[in-house]
Each structure stands twice: as C-alpha cells, then as structure tokens.
Short mmCIF file of C-alpha atoms in Angstrom, two decimals:
data_model
loop_
_atom_site.label_atom_id
_atom_site.label_comp_id
_atom_site.label_asym_id
_atom_site.label_seq_id
_atom_site.Cartn_x
_atom_site.Cartn_y
_atom_site.Cartn_z
CA UNK A 125 -130.37 -188.01 -69.26
CA UNK A 126 -132.37 -188.98 -66.20
CA UNK A 127 -130.42 -192.01 -64.41
CA UNK A 128 -133.73 -193.01 -62.43
CA UNK A 129 -132.22 -192.14 -58.97
CA UNK A 130 -133.95 -190.01 -56.71
CA UNK A 131 -133.72 -188.34 -53.58
CA UNK A 132 -136.32 -187.61 -51.08
CA UNK A 133 -136.81 -183.86 -49.72
CA UNK A 134 -139.30 -182.92 -46.73
CA UNK A 135 -142.52 -181.06 -47.57
CA UNK A 136 -144.55 -180.59 -44.74
CA UNK A 137 -146.51 -182.72 -42.23
CA UNK A 138 -149.39 -184.59 -43.45
CA UNK A 139 -151.35 -183.06 -40.79
CA UNK A 140 -150.96 -179.51 -41.84
CA UNK A 141 -152.37 -179.50 -45.34
CA UNK A 142 -156.01 -179.72 -44.83
CA UNK A 143 -158.02 -182.01 -47.60
CA UNK A 144 -158.59 -179.85 -50.84
CA UNK A 145 -155.37 -177.46 -49.79
CA UNK A 146 -152.61 -177.04 -52.14
CA UNK A 147 -148.92 -175.86 -51.03
CA UNK A 148 -146.22 -174.53 -53.14
CA UNK A 149 -142.61 -176.15 -53.13
CA UNK A 150 -139.73 -175.34 -54.28
CA UNK A 151 -137.44 -177.33 -55.45
CA UNK A 152 -133.37 -177.38 -54.62
CA UNK A 153 -133.18 -176.52 -58.82
CA UNK A 154 -135.89 -173.59 -58.20
CA UNK A 155 -138.70 -175.32 -59.87
CA UNK A 156 -141.74 -174.99 -58.24
CA UNK A 157 -144.56 -177.95 -57.61
CA UNK A 158 -147.95 -177.66 -56.63
CA UNK A 159 -148.50 -180.33 -53.58
CA UNK A 160 -152.62 -180.78 -53.46
CA UNK A 161 -154.40 -183.34 -51.12
CA UNK A 162 -157.34 -184.91 -52.35
CA UNK A 163 -157.70 -187.62 -49.13
CA UNK A 164 -157.91 -188.40 -45.92
CA UNK A 165 -155.87 -191.80 -45.29
CA UNK A 166 -152.53 -190.29 -44.42
CA UNK A 167 -150.50 -191.93 -47.21
CA UNK A 168 -148.69 -190.38 -50.03
CA UNK A 169 -151.93 -191.75 -52.38
CA UNK A 170 -153.57 -188.39 -50.75
CA UNK A 171 -151.57 -185.89 -52.22
CA UNK A 172 -150.41 -185.51 -56.23
CA UNK A 173 -147.38 -183.21 -56.99
CA UNK A 174 -147.66 -181.53 -60.37
CA UNK A 175 -145.16 -178.99 -61.60
CA UNK A 176 -146.49 -175.68 -61.31
CA UNK A 177 -144.71 -174.64 -64.84
CA UNK A 178 -147.10 -174.61 -67.52
CA UNK A 179 -146.01 -176.49 -70.29
CA UNK A 180 -146.73 -173.93 -72.92
CA UNK A 181 -145.02 -171.03 -72.44
CA UNK A 182 -143.74 -171.40 -68.69
CA UNK A 183 -146.40 -169.27 -66.91
CA UNK A 184 -147.15 -170.33 -63.32
CA UNK A 185 -150.34 -172.39 -63.00
CA UNK A 186 -152.45 -172.45 -59.85
CA UNK A 187 -154.98 -174.91 -58.32
CA UNK A 188 -158.49 -173.59 -58.18
CA UNK A 189 -160.57 -175.87 -55.70
CA UNK A 190 -163.82 -174.31 -56.36
CA UNK A 191 -163.26 -175.10 -60.22
CA UNK A 192 -161.58 -178.68 -59.48
CA UNK A 193 -158.74 -177.39 -61.78
CA UNK A 194 -155.24 -176.28 -62.35
CA UNK A 195 -155.29 -172.83 -64.31
CA UNK A 196 -152.67 -170.86 -66.03
CA UNK A 197 -153.83 -167.28 -66.13
CA UNK A 198 -151.74 -166.56 -69.34
CA UNK A 199 -153.50 -168.05 -71.84
CA UNK A 200 -156.45 -169.47 -70.18
CA UNK A 201 -155.06 -172.84 -70.03
CA UNK A 202 -156.82 -175.97 -67.79
CA UNK A 203 -155.77 -179.29 -66.16
CA UNK A 204 -157.62 -181.98 -64.50
CA UNK A 205 -156.58 -182.96 -60.93
CA UNK A 206 -154.11 -185.55 -62.16
CA UNK A 207 -152.45 -182.58 -64.34
CA UNK A 208 -153.98 -183.36 -67.72
CA UNK A 209 -154.46 -180.90 -70.22
CA UNK A 210 -158.21 -180.04 -70.44
CA UNK A 211 -158.16 -176.51 -72.54
CA UNK A 212 -156.23 -173.85 -74.13
CA UNK A 213 -153.09 -174.21 -75.83
CA UNK A 214 -151.96 -176.75 -73.51
CA UNK A 215 -154.77 -179.13 -74.42
CA UNK A 216 -154.57 -178.34 -78.30
CA UNK A 217 -151.14 -179.58 -78.16
CA UNK A 218 -151.53 -182.70 -75.85
CA UNK A 219 -149.48 -181.06 -73.03
CA UNK A 220 -149.52 -182.26 -69.29
CA UNK A 221 -147.94 -181.20 -65.98
CA UNK A 222 -145.07 -183.20 -64.93
CA UNK A 223 -145.88 -185.04 -61.95
CA UNK A 224 -143.73 -185.92 -59.02
CA UNK A 225 -143.59 -188.96 -56.64
CA UNK A 226 -144.30 -188.48 -53.18
CA UNK A 227 -143.89 -190.68 -50.23
CA UNK A 228 -145.15 -190.16 -46.46
CA UNK A 229 -143.03 -191.68 -43.76
CA UNK A 230 -143.57 -190.92 -40.10
CA UNK A 231 -146.87 -188.10 -40.71
CA UNK A 232 -144.16 -186.48 -43.11
CA UNK A 233 -144.67 -185.95 -46.65
CA UNK A 234 -141.46 -186.06 -48.73
CA UNK A 235 -141.07 -185.50 -52.69
CA UNK A 236 -138.82 -187.64 -54.55
CA UNK A 237 -136.20 -185.61 -56.82
CA UNK A 238 -134.42 -186.75 -59.67
CA UNK A 239 -130.53 -186.49 -58.55
CA UNK A 240 -130.08 -184.83 -61.97
CA UNK A 241 -132.16 -181.85 -60.18
CA UNK A 242 -130.18 -181.03 -57.03
CA UNK A 243 -127.23 -179.24 -58.32
CA UNK A 244 -128.22 -176.00 -56.34
CA UNK A 245 -130.14 -174.04 -53.99
CA UNK A 246 -132.25 -175.44 -51.04
CA UNK A 247 -135.61 -176.99 -51.22
CA UNK A 248 -138.62 -175.05 -49.44
CA UNK A 249 -142.45 -174.90 -48.91
CA UNK A 250 -143.13 -171.44 -49.78
CA UNK A 251 -145.71 -169.47 -47.60
CA UNK A 252 -148.28 -169.07 -49.80
CA UNK A 253 -149.70 -170.48 -53.14
CA UNK A 254 -151.09 -168.47 -55.87
CA UNK A 255 -149.63 -165.95 -58.26
CA UNK A 256 -147.51 -162.39 -57.15
CA UNK A 257 -149.88 -159.43 -55.83
CA UNK A 258 -151.37 -157.08 -58.73
CA UNK A 259 -152.07 -157.37 -61.95
CA UNK A 260 -149.87 -158.95 -64.88
CA UNK A 261 -150.14 -160.49 -67.59
CA UNK A 262 -147.15 -163.23 -67.01
CA UNK A 263 -146.76 -163.89 -63.03
CA UNK A 264 -143.56 -165.82 -64.14
CA UNK A 265 -141.80 -162.83 -64.76
CA UNK A 266 -142.63 -160.89 -61.68
CA UNK A 267 -140.67 -163.48 -59.95
CA UNK A 268 -137.87 -162.88 -62.33
CA UNK A 269 -137.84 -159.43 -62.06
CA UNK A 270 -137.82 -159.05 -58.35
CA UNK A 271 -134.71 -160.93 -58.24
CA UNK A 272 -132.95 -158.33 -59.79
CA UNK A 273 -134.37 -155.39 -57.58
#
C-alpha cells in the first residue's frame, strides 16, 4: 500500500536538458522513467516524468519528438505528451502511463518516489534514451537477457 510518503532523488541539472529533450532515469527499484522537458521557465512545470513501461505488456516506451508522442514499438501503442493513451492496445484498454512528481531546487531537478519503491539499487540518469541497439520485437527483454550474460 502506498503510504503517501515520498523521497526526492536527484535526476539532472535543469540546464542539461534542452526543451524537447528526454532522458531516461532509473529508480532505485529498477523502474525506468522518461523525463521530458517542454518549457523554458526552469521550474518543475517544464518537465514531465512518465513511466517508460507500457501498461499493455511491459515493453519500453520512448519519446518521439518529431511526432510529439510516446510510442511503444511492441504493438504500436501511442501516448500523448501527458501520458494519456491515444492508440493501440493501451488506448483500447483506457490505460495511461503512470506519472511521477518532480521538483526543482537550485537549478537541479528531482523526482519524488514513494518510499515503498526504495528497497534496493541505486537511482541514476541513464546515458541515452531509447531502446537497445539492433532489431527485436520486445526491447524490454534485452535488458533482462543482458543481465544474465
């Protein structure tokens, strides 16, 4: 059960994310979050943090700036910039991408995570957004398979 208690985690410097840019953030429990910037004020309202895991079957969703949407390559699920499903199986099921609260202090962006999710691992901003290199039907399987290698 969610207790409502959250803890802030550093994501990046506000100045390091250009307007229209997205970075992939990994929470301490291994979840991935797309953090996308749409404004220039330098406040938390410039950003949105959405789960990068499609609610349909758990594939990885990526931001497509040229189409102004999030896209799931597994079954062509689409989501608007607020995370609301607009096409494919997630739309048909009325599923949206979960959103995480953000805050800005001293030019630094923080994500606020429920304390229940903080049991293990470290949080970090990953090097590059997007899926794994090369072809494949389900990009989320790439990370699992690679961990065993």
